[in-house]
PDB file of N, CA and C in Angstrom:
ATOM      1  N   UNK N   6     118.342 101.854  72.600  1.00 70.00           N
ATOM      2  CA  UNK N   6     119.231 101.933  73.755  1.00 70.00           C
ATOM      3  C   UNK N   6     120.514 102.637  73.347  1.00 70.00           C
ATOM      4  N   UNK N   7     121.431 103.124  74.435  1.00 75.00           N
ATOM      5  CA  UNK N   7     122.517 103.973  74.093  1.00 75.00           C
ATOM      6  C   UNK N   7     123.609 103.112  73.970  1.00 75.00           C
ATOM      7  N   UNK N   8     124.122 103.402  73.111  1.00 86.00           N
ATOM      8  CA  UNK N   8     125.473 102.203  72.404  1.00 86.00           C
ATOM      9  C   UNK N   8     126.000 102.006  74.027  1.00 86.00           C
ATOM     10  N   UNK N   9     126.349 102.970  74.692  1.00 92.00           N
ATOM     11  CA  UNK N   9     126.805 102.288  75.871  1.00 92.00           C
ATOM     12  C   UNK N   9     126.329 103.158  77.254  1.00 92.00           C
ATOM     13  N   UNK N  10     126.219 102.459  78.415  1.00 94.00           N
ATOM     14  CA  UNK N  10     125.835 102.655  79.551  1.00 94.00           C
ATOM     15  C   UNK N  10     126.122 103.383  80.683  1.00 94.00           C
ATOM     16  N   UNK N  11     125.624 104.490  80.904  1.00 95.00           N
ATOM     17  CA  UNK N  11     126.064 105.389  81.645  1.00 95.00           C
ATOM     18  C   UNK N  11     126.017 104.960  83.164  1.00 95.00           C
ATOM     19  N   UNK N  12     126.742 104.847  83.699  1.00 96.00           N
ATOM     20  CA  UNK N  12     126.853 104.585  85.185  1.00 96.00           C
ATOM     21  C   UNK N  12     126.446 105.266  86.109  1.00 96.00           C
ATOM     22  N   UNK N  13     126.995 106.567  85.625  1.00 96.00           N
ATOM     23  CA  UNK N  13     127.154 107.351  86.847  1.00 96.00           C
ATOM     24  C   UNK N  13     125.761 108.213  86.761  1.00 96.00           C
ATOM     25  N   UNK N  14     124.928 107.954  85.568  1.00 96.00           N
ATOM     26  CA  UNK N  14     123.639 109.073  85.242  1.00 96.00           C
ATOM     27  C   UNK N  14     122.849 108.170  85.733  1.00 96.00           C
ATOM     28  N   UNK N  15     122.839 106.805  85.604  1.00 96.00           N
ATOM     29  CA  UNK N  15     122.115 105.426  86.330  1.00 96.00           C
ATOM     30  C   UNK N  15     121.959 105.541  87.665  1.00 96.00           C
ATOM     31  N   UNK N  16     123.170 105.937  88.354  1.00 98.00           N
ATOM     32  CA  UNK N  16     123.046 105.949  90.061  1.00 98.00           C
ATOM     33  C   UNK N  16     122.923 107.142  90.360  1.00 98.00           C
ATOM     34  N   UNK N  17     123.055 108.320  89.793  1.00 98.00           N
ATOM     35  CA  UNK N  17     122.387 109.757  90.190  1.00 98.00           C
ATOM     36  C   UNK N  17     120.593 109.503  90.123  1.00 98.00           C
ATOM     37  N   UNK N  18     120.494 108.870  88.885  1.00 98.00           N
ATOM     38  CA  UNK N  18     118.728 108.901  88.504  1.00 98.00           C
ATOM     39  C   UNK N  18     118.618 107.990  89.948  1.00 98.00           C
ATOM     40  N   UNK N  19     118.662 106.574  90.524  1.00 98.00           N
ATOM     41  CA  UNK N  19     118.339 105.876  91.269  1.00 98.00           C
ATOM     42  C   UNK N  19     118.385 106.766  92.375  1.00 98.00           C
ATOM     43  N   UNK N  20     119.291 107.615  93.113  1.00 98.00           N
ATOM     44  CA  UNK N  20     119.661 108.282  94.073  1.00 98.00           C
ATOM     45  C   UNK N  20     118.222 109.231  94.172  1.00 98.00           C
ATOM     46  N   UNK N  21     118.396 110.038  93.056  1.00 98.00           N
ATOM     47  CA  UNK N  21     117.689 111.312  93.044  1.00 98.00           C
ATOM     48  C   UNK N  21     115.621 110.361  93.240  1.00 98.00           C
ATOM     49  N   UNK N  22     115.851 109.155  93.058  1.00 98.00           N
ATOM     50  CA  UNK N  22     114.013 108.362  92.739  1.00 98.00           C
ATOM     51  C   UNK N  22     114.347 107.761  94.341  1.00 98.00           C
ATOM     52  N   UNK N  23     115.563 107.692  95.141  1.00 98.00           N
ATOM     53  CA  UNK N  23     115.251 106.710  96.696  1.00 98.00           C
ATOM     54  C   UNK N  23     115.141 108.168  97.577  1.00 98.00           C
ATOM     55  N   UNK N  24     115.943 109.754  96.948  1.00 98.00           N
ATOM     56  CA  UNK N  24     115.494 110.282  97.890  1.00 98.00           C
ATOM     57  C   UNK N  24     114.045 110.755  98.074  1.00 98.00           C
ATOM     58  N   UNK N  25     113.446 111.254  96.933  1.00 97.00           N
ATOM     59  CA  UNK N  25     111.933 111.203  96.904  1.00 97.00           C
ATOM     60  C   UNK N  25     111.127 110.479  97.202  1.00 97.00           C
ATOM     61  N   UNK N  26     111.505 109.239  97.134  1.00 96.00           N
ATOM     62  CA  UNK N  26     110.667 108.086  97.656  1.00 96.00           C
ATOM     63  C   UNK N  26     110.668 108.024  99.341  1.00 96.00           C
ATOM     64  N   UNK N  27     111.815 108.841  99.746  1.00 96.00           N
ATOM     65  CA  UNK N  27     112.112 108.405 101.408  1.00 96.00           C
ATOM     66  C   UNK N  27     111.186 109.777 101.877  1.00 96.00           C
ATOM     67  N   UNK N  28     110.932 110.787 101.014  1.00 97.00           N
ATOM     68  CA  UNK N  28     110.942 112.023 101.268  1.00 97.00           C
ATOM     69  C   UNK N  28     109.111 111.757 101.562  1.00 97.00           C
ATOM     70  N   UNK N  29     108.700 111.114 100.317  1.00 96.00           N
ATOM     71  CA  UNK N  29     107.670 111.197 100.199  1.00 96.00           C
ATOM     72  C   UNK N  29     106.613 110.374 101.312  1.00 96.00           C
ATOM     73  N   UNK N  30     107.634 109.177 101.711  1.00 92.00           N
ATOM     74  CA  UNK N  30     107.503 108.095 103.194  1.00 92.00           C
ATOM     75  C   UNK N  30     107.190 109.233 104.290  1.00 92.00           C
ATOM     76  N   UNK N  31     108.339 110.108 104.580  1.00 96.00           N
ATOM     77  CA  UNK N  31     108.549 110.222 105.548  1.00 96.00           C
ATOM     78  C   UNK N  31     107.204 111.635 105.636  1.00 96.00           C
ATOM     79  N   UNK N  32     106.688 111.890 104.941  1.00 97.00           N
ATOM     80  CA  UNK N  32     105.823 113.411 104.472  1.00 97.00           C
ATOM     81  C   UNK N  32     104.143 112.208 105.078  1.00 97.00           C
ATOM     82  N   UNK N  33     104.152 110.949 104.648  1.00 92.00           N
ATOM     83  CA  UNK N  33     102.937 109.916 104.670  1.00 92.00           C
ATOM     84  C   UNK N  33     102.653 109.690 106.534  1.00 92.00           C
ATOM     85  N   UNK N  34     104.099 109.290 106.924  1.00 91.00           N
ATOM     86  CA  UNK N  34     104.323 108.810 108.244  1.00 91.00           C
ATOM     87  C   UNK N  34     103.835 110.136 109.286  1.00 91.00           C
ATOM     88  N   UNK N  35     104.267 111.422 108.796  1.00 96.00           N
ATOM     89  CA  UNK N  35     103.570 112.514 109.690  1.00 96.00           C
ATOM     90  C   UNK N  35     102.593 112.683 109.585  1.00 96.00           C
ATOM     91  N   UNK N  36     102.107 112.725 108.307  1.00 96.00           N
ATOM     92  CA  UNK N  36     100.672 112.682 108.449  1.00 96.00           C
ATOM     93  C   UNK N  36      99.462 111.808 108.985  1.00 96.00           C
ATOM     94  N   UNK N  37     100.079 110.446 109.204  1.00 93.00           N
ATOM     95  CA  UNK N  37      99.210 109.615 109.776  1.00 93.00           C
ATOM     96  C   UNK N  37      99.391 109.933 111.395  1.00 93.00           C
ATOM     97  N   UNK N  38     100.728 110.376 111.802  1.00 95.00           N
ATOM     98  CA  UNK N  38     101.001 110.860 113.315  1.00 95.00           C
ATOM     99  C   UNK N  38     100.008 111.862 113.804  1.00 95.00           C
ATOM    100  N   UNK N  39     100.063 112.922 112.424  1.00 98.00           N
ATOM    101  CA  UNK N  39      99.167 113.692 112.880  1.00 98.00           C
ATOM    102  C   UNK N  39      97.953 113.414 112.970  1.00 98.00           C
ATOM    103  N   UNK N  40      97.266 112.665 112.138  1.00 97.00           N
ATOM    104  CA  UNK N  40      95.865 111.876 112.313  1.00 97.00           C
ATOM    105  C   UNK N  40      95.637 111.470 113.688  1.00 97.00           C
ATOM    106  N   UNK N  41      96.732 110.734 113.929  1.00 96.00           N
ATOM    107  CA  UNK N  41      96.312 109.878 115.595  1.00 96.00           C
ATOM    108  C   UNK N  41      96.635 110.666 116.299  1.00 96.00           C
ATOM    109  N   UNK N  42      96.837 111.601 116.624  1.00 97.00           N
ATOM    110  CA  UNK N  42      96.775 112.803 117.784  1.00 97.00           C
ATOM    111  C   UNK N  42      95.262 113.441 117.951  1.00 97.00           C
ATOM    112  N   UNK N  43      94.362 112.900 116.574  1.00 98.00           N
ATOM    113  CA  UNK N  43      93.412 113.804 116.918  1.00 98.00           C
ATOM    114  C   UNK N  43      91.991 112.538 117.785  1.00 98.00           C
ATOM    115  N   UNK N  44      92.773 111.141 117.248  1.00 98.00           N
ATOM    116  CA  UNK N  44      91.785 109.961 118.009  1.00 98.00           C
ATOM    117  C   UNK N  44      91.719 110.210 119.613  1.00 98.00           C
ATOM    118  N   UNK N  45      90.469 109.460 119.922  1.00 98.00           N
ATOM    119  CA  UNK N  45      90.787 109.201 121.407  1.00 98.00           C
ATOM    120  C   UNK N  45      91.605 107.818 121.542  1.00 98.00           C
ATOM    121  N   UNK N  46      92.018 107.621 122.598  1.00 98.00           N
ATOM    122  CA  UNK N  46      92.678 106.274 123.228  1.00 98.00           C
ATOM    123  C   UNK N  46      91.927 105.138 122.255  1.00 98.00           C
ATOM    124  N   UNK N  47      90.663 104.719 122.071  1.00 98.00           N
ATOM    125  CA  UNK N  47      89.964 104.109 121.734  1.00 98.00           C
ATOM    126  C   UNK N  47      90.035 103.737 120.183  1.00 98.00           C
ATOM    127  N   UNK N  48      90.177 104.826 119.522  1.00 98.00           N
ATOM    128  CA  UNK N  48      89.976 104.888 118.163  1.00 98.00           C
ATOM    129  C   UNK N  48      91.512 104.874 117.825  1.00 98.00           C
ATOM    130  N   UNK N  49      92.404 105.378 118.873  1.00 97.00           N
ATOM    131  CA  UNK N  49      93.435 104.896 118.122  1.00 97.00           C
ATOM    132  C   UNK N  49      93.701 103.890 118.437  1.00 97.00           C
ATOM    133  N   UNK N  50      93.325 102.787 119.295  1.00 96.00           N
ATOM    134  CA  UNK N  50      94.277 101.873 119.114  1.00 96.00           C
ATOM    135  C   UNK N  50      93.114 100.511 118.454  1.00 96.00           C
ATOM    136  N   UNK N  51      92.400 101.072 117.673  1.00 95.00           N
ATOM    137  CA  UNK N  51      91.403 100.261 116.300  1.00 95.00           C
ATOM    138  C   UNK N  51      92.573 100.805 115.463  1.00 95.00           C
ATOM    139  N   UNK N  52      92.713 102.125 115.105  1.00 93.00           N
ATOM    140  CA  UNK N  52      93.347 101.890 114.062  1.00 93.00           C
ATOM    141  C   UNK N  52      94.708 101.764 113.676  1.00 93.00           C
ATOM    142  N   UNK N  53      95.693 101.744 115.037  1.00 90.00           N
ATOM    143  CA  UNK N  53      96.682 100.697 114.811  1.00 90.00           C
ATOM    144  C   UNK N  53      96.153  99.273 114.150  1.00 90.00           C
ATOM    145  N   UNK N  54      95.012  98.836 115.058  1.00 89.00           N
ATOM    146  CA  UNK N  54      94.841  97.420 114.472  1.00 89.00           C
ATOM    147  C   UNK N  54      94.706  97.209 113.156  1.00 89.00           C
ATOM    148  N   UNK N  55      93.830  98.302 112.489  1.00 87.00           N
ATOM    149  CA  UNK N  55      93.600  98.159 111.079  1.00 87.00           C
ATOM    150  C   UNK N  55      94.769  98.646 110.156  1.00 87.00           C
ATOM    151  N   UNK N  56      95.875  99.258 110.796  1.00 84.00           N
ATOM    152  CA  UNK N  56      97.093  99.436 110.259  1.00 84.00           C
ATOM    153  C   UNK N  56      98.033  98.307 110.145  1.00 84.00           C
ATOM    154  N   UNK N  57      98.014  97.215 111.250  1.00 82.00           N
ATOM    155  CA  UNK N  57      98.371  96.120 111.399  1.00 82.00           C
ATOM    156  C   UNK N  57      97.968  95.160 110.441  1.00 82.00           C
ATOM    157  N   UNK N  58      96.883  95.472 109.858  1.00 81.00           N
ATOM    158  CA  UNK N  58      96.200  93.954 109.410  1.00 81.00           C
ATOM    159  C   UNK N  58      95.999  94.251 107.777  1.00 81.00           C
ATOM    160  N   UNK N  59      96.331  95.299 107.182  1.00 80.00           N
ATOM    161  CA  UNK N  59      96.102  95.563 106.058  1.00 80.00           C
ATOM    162  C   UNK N  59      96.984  97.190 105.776  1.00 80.00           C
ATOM    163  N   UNK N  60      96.932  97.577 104.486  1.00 72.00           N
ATOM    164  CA  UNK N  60      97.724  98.480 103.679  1.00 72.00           C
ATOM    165  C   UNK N  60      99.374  98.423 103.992  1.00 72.00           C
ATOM    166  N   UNK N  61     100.548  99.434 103.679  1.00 74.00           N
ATOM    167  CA  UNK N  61     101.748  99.704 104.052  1.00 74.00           C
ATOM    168  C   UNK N  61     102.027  98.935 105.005  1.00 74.00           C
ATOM    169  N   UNK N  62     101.554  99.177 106.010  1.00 72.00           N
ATOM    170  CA  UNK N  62     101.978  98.932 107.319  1.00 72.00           C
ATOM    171  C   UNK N  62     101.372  97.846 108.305  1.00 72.00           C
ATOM    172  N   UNK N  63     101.238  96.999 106.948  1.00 74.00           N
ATOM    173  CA  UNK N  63     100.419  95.333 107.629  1.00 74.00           C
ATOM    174  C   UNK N  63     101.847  94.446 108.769  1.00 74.00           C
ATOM    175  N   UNK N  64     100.999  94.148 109.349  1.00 72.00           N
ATOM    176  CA  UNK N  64     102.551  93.048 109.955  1.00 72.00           C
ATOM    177  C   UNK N  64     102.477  91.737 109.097  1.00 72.00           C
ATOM    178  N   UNK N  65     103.333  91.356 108.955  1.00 76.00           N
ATOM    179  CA  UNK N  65     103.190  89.490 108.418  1.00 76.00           C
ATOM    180  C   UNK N  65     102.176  88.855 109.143  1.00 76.00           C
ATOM    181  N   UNK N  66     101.477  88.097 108.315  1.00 75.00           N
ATOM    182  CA  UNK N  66     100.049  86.951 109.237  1.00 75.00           C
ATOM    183  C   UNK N  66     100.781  86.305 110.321  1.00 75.00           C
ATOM    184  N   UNK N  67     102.191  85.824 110.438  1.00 75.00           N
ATOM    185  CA  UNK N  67     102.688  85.296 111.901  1.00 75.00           C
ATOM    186  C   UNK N  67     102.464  86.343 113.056  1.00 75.00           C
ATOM    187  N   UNK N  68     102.902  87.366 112.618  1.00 74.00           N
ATOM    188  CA  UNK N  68     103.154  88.823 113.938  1.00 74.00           C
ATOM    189  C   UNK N  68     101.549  89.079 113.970  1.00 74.00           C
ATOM    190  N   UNK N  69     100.668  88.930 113.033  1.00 65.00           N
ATOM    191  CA  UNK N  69      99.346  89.544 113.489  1.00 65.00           C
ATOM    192  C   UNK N  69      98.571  88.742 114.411  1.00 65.00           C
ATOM    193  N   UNK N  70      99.078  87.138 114.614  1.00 63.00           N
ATOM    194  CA  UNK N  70      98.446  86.882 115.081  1.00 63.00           C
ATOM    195  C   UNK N  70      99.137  86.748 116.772  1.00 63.00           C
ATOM    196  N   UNK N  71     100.062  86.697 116.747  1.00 58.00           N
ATOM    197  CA  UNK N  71     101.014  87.513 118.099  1.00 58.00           C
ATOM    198  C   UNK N  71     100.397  88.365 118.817  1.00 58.00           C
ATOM    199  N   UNK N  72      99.964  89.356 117.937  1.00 54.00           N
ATOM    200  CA  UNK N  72      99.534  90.840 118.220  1.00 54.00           C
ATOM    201  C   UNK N  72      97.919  90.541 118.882  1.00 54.00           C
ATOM    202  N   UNK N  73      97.546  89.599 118.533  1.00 53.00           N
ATOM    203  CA  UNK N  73      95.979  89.778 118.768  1.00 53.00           C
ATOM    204  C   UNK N  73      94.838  90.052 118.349  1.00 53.00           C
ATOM    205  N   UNK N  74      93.924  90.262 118.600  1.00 51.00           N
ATOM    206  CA  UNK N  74      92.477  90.441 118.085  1.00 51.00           C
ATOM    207  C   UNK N  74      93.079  92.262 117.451  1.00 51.00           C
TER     208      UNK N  74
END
C-alpha cells in the first residue's frame, strides 16, 4: 500500500467506474426498449412479467405479489 492515501485519485477512479457503470445501464435499458418495440401487446406484457419476477429488474416479493400473476 502507498505510505499515504490519495484522495483525490480515489474519487476521480470512483467517478470515472459510476460514470461507466451509469453509461453502461443506460446503453442495457435501450436495448431492452428496443427489444419490446419489436413484441406484440402479448409478448410484451409476459415479459414485463418475467422482468418483474427475476434478473435486474425483479420487484421485491411484496410488489410482485401486488402486481399479480
Amino acid at each position: 500500500a502507498a505510505p499515504q492515501l490519495d484522495r483525490p485519485a480515489i474519487d476521480a477512479a470512483l467517478e470515472r467506474t459510476r460514470a461507466a457503470d451509469s453509461a453502461l445501464r443506460a446503453q442495457v435499458e435501450r436495448s431492452v426498449v428496443d427489444f419490446a418495440t419489436t413484441l406484440t401487446p402479448d409478448e410484451r406484457a409476459k415479459f414485463v412479467d418475467g422482468l418483474r419476477r427475476s434478473g435486474n429488474w425483479r420487484l421485491p416479493p411484496k410488489l410482485q405479489k401486488r402486481q399479480g400473476p
